[in-house]
């Protein structure tokens, strides 16, 4: 059995077995007869990951499960090389039994790759959001997909509140003045507002959307609205959180819209020219859910025309985002309104500890033949176990309670 870590920059064979922390390839022998091949696609942490062992989502620190899998006698391949037919991901998916991926550096498991994945039984998302896996194709092949539900929902909700504030208060251009040794209060204040008295609405009121509304309660907003096809459980309902039945009706009222639903067939490209035109003129849009829920060109156009006053978030329709992605340089009519960052809201050090533990638990249960936590299951036994990935006709096996 081997434990191998690979990444794109491995060129020198001299690295092999020199030092566990800097080596990318390690070989171990074992006599285990129940060996399972586990493939993990994680992001490269480089120097940061070597200096900070709590960066568990990186190839270098490999979710903290390398030693455990090695001791159990399993094969563990870790890579960040995920694009194209010659990538480590596509090479090893052919015979891996367990695939571990993360939404932050997604290994896109397409229907074609699922077809090639002859031994694949379990896909574990280290984090929340499994749209990078073709879930319908996984169902056809009876592959289980599980994610670490709840692991980073607080992390994202905090990021959403921060993003709302930085757009409404025009923070980014103000800060840029300072580092440019500039000082022009009027230029900033002409587009700076208070959040108090504004209408905020969330598209999707599950774990994250609900927590965003909870965190906004202290800001004395005029209204806190939500749109979701799933109702809130009775004990979570609050008079201050108002459900709106039609998405367009909510958008017409909102000064700020925050998107907190998964990416699936019905939400892909949802915020296109037409839907954005239903938003209030001058509204702010925050998307920490998935980049592809918003049409990249529609967002840029709406900022440039003044229909949107700002767009912020950490998710992109392709990750890593290409250098020429329109959202890197999409600005409102005053040259501000861009609160984009790389995908990190759900990968704070606190979140990484939770999703690394959760991913280990899912693998452990699989290896021990134990049931998975129902809340973690997205698809199993050829059907959706989660109600969050779209409304669909389904067998009566649904287990995952949507909602907070
Ligand atoms: P959740 O499953 O608790 O809630 C999702 C809610 O969205 C459900 O109530 C569902 O009914 C609703 N929904 C689905 N389709 C909808 C639609 N068309 N319109 C309105 N509502 C719809 O999920 P959770 O934990 O709140 O996460 C939501 C999403 O946030 C994840 O699927 C993921 O894409 C994203 N996320 C992003 C992270 C980041 O780092 N940026 C980290 C974690 C999650």
GROMACS .gro file of N, CA, C and O in nm, residues 284-385:
model
  408
  284UNK      N    1  -2.772   4.598  -0.386
  284UNK     CA    2  -2.644   4.527  -0.369
  284UNK      C    3  -2.674   4.377  -0.369
  284UNK      O    4  -2.773   4.333  -0.309
  285UNK      N    5  -2.586   4.301  -0.434
  285UNK     CA    6  -2.607   4.156  -0.444
  285UNK      C    7  -2.485   4.085  -0.387
  285UNK      O    8  -2.370   4.116  -0.424
  286UNK      N    9  -2.509   3.992  -0.295
  286UNK     CA   10  -2.400   3.915  -0.233
  286UNK      C   11  -2.422   3.768  -0.264
  286UNK      O   12  -2.529   3.713  -0.239
  287UNK      N   13  -2.321   3.705  -0.320
  287UNK     CA   14  -2.332   3.564  -0.358
  287UNK      C   15  -2.214   3.486  -0.302
  287UNK      O   16  -2.103   3.493  -0.355
  288UNK      N   17  -2.238   3.415  -0.193
  288UNK     CA   18  -2.136   3.325  -0.139
  288UNK      C   19  -2.181   3.180  -0.158
  288UNK      O   20  -2.122   3.090  -0.099
  289UNK      N   21  -2.287   3.162  -0.241
  289UNK     CA   22  -2.340   3.025  -0.258
  289UNK      C   23  -2.259   2.953  -0.366
  289UNK      O   24  -2.172   2.870  -0.333
  290UNK      N   25  -2.282   2.987  -0.492
  290UNK     CA   26  -2.202   2.932  -0.601
  290UNK      C   27  -2.200   3.033  -0.714
  290UNK      O   28  -2.304   3.090  -0.749
  291UNK      N   29  -2.082   3.052  -0.774
  291UNK     CA   30  -2.066   3.152  -0.880
  291UNK      C   31  -2.166   3.134  -0.993
  291UNK      O   32  -2.224   3.231  -1.042
  292UNK      N   33  -2.188   3.009  -1.034
  292UNK     CA   34  -2.270   2.983  -1.153
  292UNK      C   35  -2.418   3.012  -1.131
  292UNK      O   36  -2.497   3.005  -1.225
  293UNK      N   37  -2.457   3.049  -1.009
  293UNK     CA   38  -2.597   3.089  -0.987
  293UNK      C   39  -2.620   3.227  -1.052
  293UNK      O   40  -2.730   3.263  -1.090
  294UNK      N   41  -2.511   3.302  -1.067
  294UNK     CA   42  -2.520   3.434  -1.131
  294UNK      C   43  -2.451   3.428  -1.268
  294UNK      O   44  -2.341   3.372  -1.279
  295UNK      N   45  -2.514   3.488  -1.366
  295UNK     CA   46  -2.454   3.496  -1.498
  295UNK      C   47  -2.342   3.602  -1.494
  295UNK      O   48  -2.368   3.718  -1.461
  296UNK      N   49  -2.221   3.559  -1.527
  296UNK     CA   50  -2.106   3.650  -1.509
  296UNK      C   51  -2.122   3.780  -1.586
  296UNK      O   52  -2.093   3.889  -1.536
  297UNK      N   53  -2.171   3.773  -1.712
  297UNK     CA   54  -2.181   3.895  -1.791
  297UNK      C   55  -2.298   3.983  -1.746
  297UNK      O   56  -2.289   4.105  -1.748
  298UNK      N   57  -2.406   3.918  -1.703
  298UNK     CA   58  -2.523   3.995  -1.658
  298UNK      C   59  -2.487   4.079  -1.535
  298UNK      O   60  -2.529   4.195  -1.523
  299UNK      N   61  -2.408   4.022  -1.446
  299UNK     CA   62  -2.368   4.096  -1.325
  299UNK      C   63  -2.283   4.217  -1.365
  299UNK      O   64  -2.306   4.330  -1.320
  300UNK      N   65  -2.187   4.195  -1.450
  300UNK     CA   66  -2.097   4.305  -1.489
  300UNK      C   67  -2.175   4.417  -1.559
  300UNK      O   68  -2.159   4.535  -1.528
  301UNK      N   69  -2.265   4.376  -1.648
  301UNK     CA   70  -2.346   4.475  -1.720
  301UNK      C   71  -2.431   4.556  -1.623
  301UNK      O   72  -2.444   4.678  -1.635
  302UNK      N   73  -2.493   4.487  -1.526
  302UNK     CA   74  -2.582   4.556  -1.431
  302UNK      C   75  -2.504   4.653  -1.343
  302UNK      O   76  -2.555   4.759  -1.306
  303UNK      N   77  -2.379   4.619  -1.311
  303UNK     CA   78  -2.296   4.713  -1.234
  303UNK      C   79  -2.264   4.835  -1.320
  303UNK      O   80  -2.276   4.950  -1.276
  304UNK      N   81  -2.227   4.810  -1.443
  304UNK     CA   82  -2.185   4.921  -1.530
  304UNK      C   83  -2.301   5.013  -1.566
  304UNK      O   84  -2.282   5.133  -1.586
  305UNK      N   85  -2.423   4.957  -1.570
  305UNK     CA   86  -2.538   5.041  -1.604
  305UNK      C   87  -2.593   5.113  -1.481
  305UNK      O   88  -2.679   5.199  -1.493
  306UNK      N   89  -2.548   5.074  -1.362
  306UNK     CA   90  -2.598   5.135  -1.240
  306UNK      C   91  -2.719   5.062  -1.183
  306UNK      O   92  -2.773   5.100  -1.079
  307UNK      N   93  -2.762   4.955  -1.250
  307UNK     CA   94  -2.876   4.882  -1.194
  307UNK      C   95  -2.838   4.814  -1.063
  307UNK      O   96  -2.915   4.810  -0.968
  308UNK      N   97  -2.715   4.762  -1.058
  308UNK     CA   98  -2.661   4.712  -0.930
  308UNK      C   99  -2.559   4.813  -0.880
  308UNK      O  100  -2.479   4.866  -0.958
  309UNK      N  101  -2.559   4.835  -0.750
  309UNK     CA  102  -2.459   4.926  -0.690
  309UNK      C  103  -2.337   4.848  -0.643
  309UNK      O  104  -2.232   4.908  -0.615
  310UNK      N  105  -2.352   4.717  -0.628
  310UNK     CA  106  -2.236   4.639  -0.584
  310UNK      C  107  -2.261   4.491  -0.593
  310UNK      O  108  -2.377   4.446  -0.591
  311UNK      N  109  -2.153   4.415  -0.605
  311UNK     CA  110  -2.159   4.269  -0.609
  311UNK      C  111  -2.041   4.216  -0.528
  311UNK      O  112  -1.926   4.259  -0.549
  312UNK      N  113  -2.069   4.127  -0.435
  312UNK     CA  114  -1.961   4.073  -0.351
  312UNK      C  115  -1.983   3.925  -0.329
  312UNK      O  116  -2.095   3.875  -0.335
  313UNK      N  117  -1.873   3.857  -0.303
  313UNK     CA  118  -1.882   3.714  -0.275
  313UNK      C  119  -1.747   3.649  -0.292
  313UNK      O  120  -1.646   3.717  -0.318
  314UNK      N  121  -1.745   3.519  -0.275
  314UNK     CA  122  -1.617   3.447  -0.285
  314UNK      C  123  -1.625   3.329  -0.380
  314UNK      O  124  -1.529   3.254  -0.390
  315UNK      N  125  -1.740   3.315  -0.446
  315UNK     CA  126  -1.755   3.197  -0.533
  315UNK      C  127  -1.759   3.240  -0.680
  315UNK      O  128  -1.811   3.346  -0.714
  316UNK      N  129  -1.701   3.157  -0.765
  316UNK     CA  130  -1.681   3.188  -0.906
  316UNK      C  131  -1.733   3.071  -0.989
  316UNK      O  132  -1.734   2.957  -0.940
  317UNK      N  133  -1.773   3.101  -1.114
  317UNK     CA  134  -1.830   2.991  -1.194
  317UNK      C  135  -1.724   2.890  -1.240
  317UNK      O  136  -1.758   2.778  -1.278
  318UNK      N  137  -1.596   2.928  -1.236
  318UNK     CA  138  -1.485   2.834  -1.256
  318UNK      C  139  -1.384   2.864  -1.147
  318UNK      O  140  -1.356   2.981  -1.120
  319UNK      N  141  -1.331   2.761  -1.084
  319UNK     CA  142  -1.232   2.784  -0.976
  319UNK      C  143  -1.110   2.696  -0.993
  319UNK      O  144  -1.127   2.577  -1.019
  320UNK      N  145  -0.989   2.750  -0.979
  320UNK     CA  146  -0.958   2.891  -0.958
  320UNK      C  147  -1.009   2.978  -1.073
  320UNK      O  148  -1.010   2.932  -1.187
  321UNK      N  149  -1.046   3.102  -1.039
  321UNK     CA  150  -1.099   3.193  -1.140
  321UNK      C  151  -0.988   3.234  -1.236
  321UNK      O  152  -0.877   3.267  -1.193
  322UNK      N  153  -1.016   3.233  -1.368
  322UNK     CA  154  -0.913   3.279  -1.463
  322UNK      C  155  -0.882   3.428  -1.442
  322UNK      O  156  -0.965   3.501  -1.388
  323UNK      N  157  -0.764   3.467  -1.485
  323UNK     CA  158  -0.721   3.607  -1.464
  323UNK      C  159  -0.814   3.707  -1.532
  323UNK      O  160  -0.829   3.819  -1.487
  324UNK      N  161  -0.873   3.664  -1.645
  324UNK     CA  162  -0.956   3.760  -1.720
  324UNK      C  163  -1.105   3.747  -1.685
  324UNK      O  164  -1.190   3.790  -1.760
  325UNK      N  165  -1.135   3.686  -1.571
  325UNK     CA  166  -1.277   3.672  -1.534
  325UNK      C  167  -1.338   3.812  -1.516
  325UNK      O  168  -1.280   3.895  -1.446
  326UNK      N  169  -1.457   3.837  -1.577
  326UNK     CA  170  -1.513   3.973  -1.570
  326UNK      C  171  -1.536   4.023  -1.427
  326UNK      O  172  -1.533   4.144  -1.403
  327UNK      N  173  -1.558   3.936  -1.332
  327UNK     CA  174  -1.587   3.982  -1.196
  327UNK      C  175  -1.463   4.038  -1.126
  327UNK      O  176  -1.476   4.106  -1.024
  328UNK      N  177  -1.344   4.008  -1.177
  328UNK     CA  178  -1.225   4.067  -1.113
  328UNK      C  179  -1.225   4.219  -1.132
  328UNK      O  180  -1.170   4.291  -1.050
  329UNK      N  181  -1.281   4.264  -1.243
  329UNK     CA  182  -1.279   4.407  -1.272
  329UNK      C  183  -1.418   4.458  -1.307
  329UNK      O  184  -1.436   4.533  -1.403
  330UNK      N  185  -1.516   4.417  -1.231
  330UNK     CA  186  -1.653   4.465  -1.253
  330UNK      C  187  -1.681   4.572  -1.147
  330UNK      O  188  -1.669   4.546  -1.028
  331UNK      N  189  -1.715   4.693  -1.193
  331UNK     CA  190  -1.735   4.804  -1.099
  331UNK      C  191  -1.866   4.876  -1.127
  331UNK      O  192  -1.914   4.874  -1.240
  332UNK      N  193  -1.916   4.944  -1.025
  332UNK     CA  194  -2.034   5.028  -1.045
  332UNK      C  195  -1.994   5.157  -1.116
  332UNK      O  196  -1.875   5.177  -1.148
  333UNK      N  197  -2.090   5.244  -1.134
  333UNK     CA  198  -2.063   5.363  -1.216
  333UNK      C  199  -1.962   5.458  -1.150
  333UNK      O  200  -1.907   5.545  -1.216
  334UNK      N  201  -1.936   5.437  -1.019
  334UNK     CA  202  -1.839   5.523  -0.951
  334UNK      C  203  -1.704   5.452  -0.933
  334UNK      O  204  -1.616   5.500  -0.862
  335UNK      N  205  -1.691   5.336  -0.995
  335UNK     CA  206  -1.563   5.264  -0.987
  335UNK      C  207  -1.547   5.181  -0.861
  335UNK      O  208  -1.438   5.130  -0.833
  336UNK      N  209  -1.655   5.165  -0.783
  336UNK     CA  210  -1.648   5.080  -0.663
  336UNK      C  211  -1.745   4.963  -0.676
  336UNK      O  212  -1.776   4.918  -0.787
  337UNK      N  213  -1.791   4.914  -0.560
  337UNK     CA  214  -1.895   4.811  -0.562
  337UNK      C  215  -1.845   4.672  -0.595
  337UNK      O  216  -1.923   4.586  -0.633
  338UNK      N  217  -1.714   4.649  -0.582
  338UNK     CA  218  -1.662   4.513  -0.607
  338UNK      C  219  -1.606   4.456  -0.477
  338UNK      O  220  -1.503   4.502  -0.426
  339UNK      N  221  -1.675   4.357  -0.422
  339UNK     CA  222  -1.630   4.294  -0.296
  339UNK      C  223  -1.591   4.149  -0.317
  339UNK      O  224  -1.614   4.066  -0.230
  340UNK      N  225  -1.530   4.121  -0.433
  340UNK     CA  226  -1.496   3.981  -0.464
  340UNK      C  227  -1.363   3.939  -0.399
  340UNK      O  228  -1.267   4.017  -0.395
  341UNK      N  229  -1.361   3.815  -0.352
  341UNK     CA  230  -1.239   3.755  -0.294
  341UNK      C  231  -1.230   3.610  -0.344
  341UNK      O  232  -1.329   3.557  -0.396
  342UNK      N  233  -1.114   3.546  -0.328
  342UNK     CA  234  -1.108   3.403  -0.362
  342UNK      C  235  -1.200   3.323  -0.270
  342UNK      O  236  -1.241   3.372  -0.163
  343UNK      N  237  -1.230   3.201  -0.309
  343UNK     CA  238  -1.327   3.119  -0.234
  343UNK      C  239  -1.267   3.078  -0.098
  343UNK      O  240  -1.197   2.978  -0.089
  344UNK      N  241  -1.295   3.155   0.004
  344UNK     CA  242  -1.239   3.118   0.134
  344UNK      C  243  -1.336   3.137   0.251
  344UNK      O  244  -1.303   3.105   0.365
  345UNK      N  245  -1.459   3.186   0.223
  345UNK     CA  246  -1.545   3.218   0.337
  345UNK      C  247  -1.571   3.096   0.424
  345UNK      O  248  -1.577   3.105   0.546
  346UNK      N  249  -1.583   2.979   0.363
  346UNK     CA  250  -1.612   2.859   0.440
  346UNK      C  251  -1.487   2.779   0.477
  346UNK      O  252  -1.498   2.664   0.517
  347UNK      N  253  -1.372   2.840   0.460
  347UNK     CA  254  -1.250   2.765   0.493
  347UNK      C  255  -1.160   2.844   0.590
  347UNK      O  256  -1.037   2.845   0.579
  348UNK      N  257  -1.224   2.905   0.686
  348UNK     CA  258  -1.150   2.963   0.798
  348UNK      C  259  -1.082   2.848   0.874
  348UNK      O  260  -1.120   2.732   0.858
  349UNK      N  261  -0.984   2.879   0.957
  349UNK     CA  262  -0.917   2.772   1.033
  349UNK      C  263  -1.017   2.698   1.121
  349UNK      O  264  -1.007   2.576   1.139
  350UNK      N  265  -1.114   2.771   1.176
  350UNK     CA  266  -1.216   2.706   1.258
  350UNK      C  267  -1.297   2.607   1.174
  350UNK      O  268  -1.323   2.494   1.216
  351UNK      N  269  -1.333   2.652   1.052
  351UNK     CA  270  -1.414   2.565   0.965
  351UNK      C  271  -1.333   2.443   0.921
  351UNK      O  272  -1.386   2.332   0.912
  352UNK      N  273  -1.204   2.464   0.894
  352UNK     CA  274  -1.123   2.351   0.844
  352UNK      C  275  -1.116   2.239   0.947
  352UNK      O  276  -1.118   2.121   0.913
  353UNK      N  277  -1.105   2.276   1.074
  353UNK     CA  278  -1.102   2.173   1.179
  353UNK      C  279  -1.232   2.093   1.175
  353UNK      O  280  -1.232   1.970   1.184
  354UNK      N  281  -1.344   2.164   1.158
  354UNK     CA  282  -1.474   2.094   1.158
  354UNK      C  283  -1.493   2.007   1.035
  354UNK      O  284  -1.537   1.894   1.043
  355UNK      N  285  -1.457   2.062   0.917
  355UNK     CA  286  -1.485   1.977   0.799
  355UNK      C  287  -1.382   1.865   0.785
  355UNK      O  288  -1.414   1.759   0.728
  356UNK      N  289  -1.261   1.883   0.837
  356UNK     CA  290  -1.163   1.773   0.833
  356UNK      C  291  -1.210   1.659   0.924
  356UNK      O  292  -1.210   1.542   0.885
  357UNK      N  293  -1.255   1.693   1.044
  357UNK     CA  294  -1.308   1.590   1.135
  357UNK      C  295  -1.429   1.521   1.075
  357UNK      O  296  -1.444   1.399   1.084
  358UNK      N  297  -1.516   1.601   1.014
  358UNK     CA  298  -1.638   1.546   0.956
  358UNK      C  299  -1.608   1.454   0.839
  358UNK      O  300  -1.671   1.349   0.823
  359UNK      N  301  -1.510   1.493   0.756
  359UNK     CA  302  -1.475   1.408   0.641
  359UNK      C  303  -1.418   1.275   0.692
  359UNK      O  304  -1.450   1.168   0.640
  360UNK      N  305  -1.337   1.283   0.797
  360UNK     CA  306  -1.280   1.159   0.853
  360UNK      C  307  -1.393   1.069   0.906
  360UNK      O  308  -1.393   0.948   0.883
  361UNK      N  309  -1.489   1.130   0.973
  361UNK     CA  310  -1.600   1.052   1.028
  361UNK      C  311  -1.677   0.980   0.916
  361UNK      O  312  -1.713   0.863   0.930
  362UNK      N  313  -1.699   1.052   0.804
  362UNK     CA  314  -1.774   0.990   0.693
  362UNK      C  315  -1.695   0.871   0.637
  362UNK      O  316  -1.750   0.763   0.611
  363UNK      N  317  -1.564   0.889   0.622
  363UNK     CA  318  -1.480   0.779   0.567
  363UNK      C  319  -1.477   0.663   0.665
  363UNK      O  320  -1.490   0.545   0.627
  364UNK      N  321  -1.462   0.698   0.794
  364UNK     CA  322  -1.456   0.595   0.899
  364UNK      C  323  -1.583   0.509   0.899
  364UNK      O  324  -1.577   0.387   0.908
  365UNK      N  325  -1.696   0.576   0.890
  365UNK     CA  326  -1.824   0.504   0.888
  365UNK      C  327  -1.832   0.413   0.765
  365UNK      O  328  -1.877   0.299   0.774
  366UNK      N  329  -1.788   0.465   0.651
  366UNK     CA  330  -1.792   0.384   0.530
  366UNK      C  331  -1.704   0.260   0.546
  366UNK      O  332  -1.747   0.148   0.516
  367UNK      N  333  -1.583   0.281   0.595
  367UNK     CA  334  -1.489   0.169   0.608
  367UNK      C  335  -1.540   0.066   0.710
  367UNK      O  336  -1.516  -0.054   0.696
  368UNK      N  337  -1.611   0.114   0.811
  368UNK     CA  338  -1.661   0.024   0.915
  368UNK      C  339  -1.798  -0.033   0.879
  368UNK      O  340  -1.859  -0.106   0.958
  369UNK      N  341  -1.853   0.006   0.763
  369UNK     CA  342  -1.984  -0.044   0.722
  369UNK      C  343  -2.097   0.012   0.807
  369UNK      O  344  -2.203  -0.049   0.820
  370UNK      N  345  -2.075   0.133   0.864
  370UNK     CA  346  -2.180   0.194   0.949
  370UNK      C  347  -2.265   0.292   0.868
  370UNK      O  348  -2.217   0.347   0.769
  371UNK      N  349  -2.384   0.318   0.915
  371UNK     CA  350  -2.471   0.418   0.851
  371UNK      C  351  -2.409   0.556   0.860
  371UNK      O  352  -2.343   0.588   0.959
  372UNK      N  353  -2.435   0.637   0.759
  372UNK     CA  354  -2.389   0.777   0.764
  372UNK      C  355  -2.491   0.861   0.843
  372UNK      O  356  -2.607   0.823   0.854
  373UNK      N  357  -2.442   0.972   0.896
  373UNK     CA  358  -2.534   1.069   0.957
  373UNK      C  359  -2.633   1.113   0.849
  373UNK      O  360  -2.589   1.163   0.744
  374UNK      N  361  -2.764   1.099   0.869
  374UNK     CA  362  -2.860   1.137   0.765
  374UNK      C  363  -2.840   1.280   0.713
  374UNK      O  364  -2.853   1.304   0.594
  375UNK      N  365  -2.808   1.373   0.801
  375UNK     CA  366  -2.796   1.513   0.759
  375UNK      C  367  -2.681   1.535   0.661
  375UNK      O  368  -2.677   1.635   0.590
  376UNK      N  369  -2.586   1.440   0.657
  376UNK     CA  370  -2.471   1.457   0.566
  376UNK      C  371  -2.495   1.401   0.427
  376UNK      O  372  -2.417   1.424   0.337
  377UNK      N  373  -2.603   1.326   0.411
  377UNK     CA  374  -2.623   1.256   0.283
  377UNK      C  375  -2.687   1.347   0.179
  377UNK      O  376  -2.788   1.412   0.204
  378UNK      N  377  -2.625   1.349   0.062
  378UNK     CA  378  -2.683   1.425  -0.050
  378UNK      C  379  -2.752   1.328  -0.145
  378UNK      O  380  -2.869   1.344  -0.177
  379UNK      N  381  -2.678   1.225  -0.191
  379UNK     CA  382  -2.744   1.119  -0.268
  379UNK      C  383  -2.699   0.984  -0.214
  379UNK      O  384  -2.583   0.969  -0.171
  380UNK      N  385  -2.790   0.889  -0.216
  380UNK     CA  386  -2.757   0.753  -0.171
  380UNK      C  387  -2.858   0.657  -0.231
  380UNK      O  388  -2.974   0.695  -0.257
  381UNK      N  389  -2.816   0.536  -0.255
  381UNK     CA  390  -2.905   0.432  -0.311
  381UNK      C  391  -2.976   0.478  -0.437
  381UNK      O  392  -3.095   0.451  -0.456
  382UNK      N  393  -2.906   0.554  -0.519
  382UNK     CA  394  -2.963   0.594  -0.648
  382UNK      C  395  -3.066   0.705  -0.642
  382UNK      O  396  -3.141   0.725  -0.736
  383UNK      N  397  -3.072   0.779  -0.531
  383UNK     CA  398  -3.170   0.887  -0.522
  383UNK      C  399  -3.119   1.000  -0.431
  383UNK      O  400  -3.025   0.982  -0.354
  384UNK      N  401  -3.186   1.114  -0.443
  384UNK     CA  402  -3.149   1.228  -0.358
  384UNK      C  403  -3.196   1.202  -0.215
  384UNK      O  404  -3.312   1.169  -0.192
  385UNK      N  405  -3.107   1.218  -0.120
  385UNK     CA  406  -3.146   1.211   0.020
  385UNK      C  407  -3.169   1.351   0.073
  385UNK      O  408  -3.230   1.369   0.179
   0.00000   0.00000   0.00000
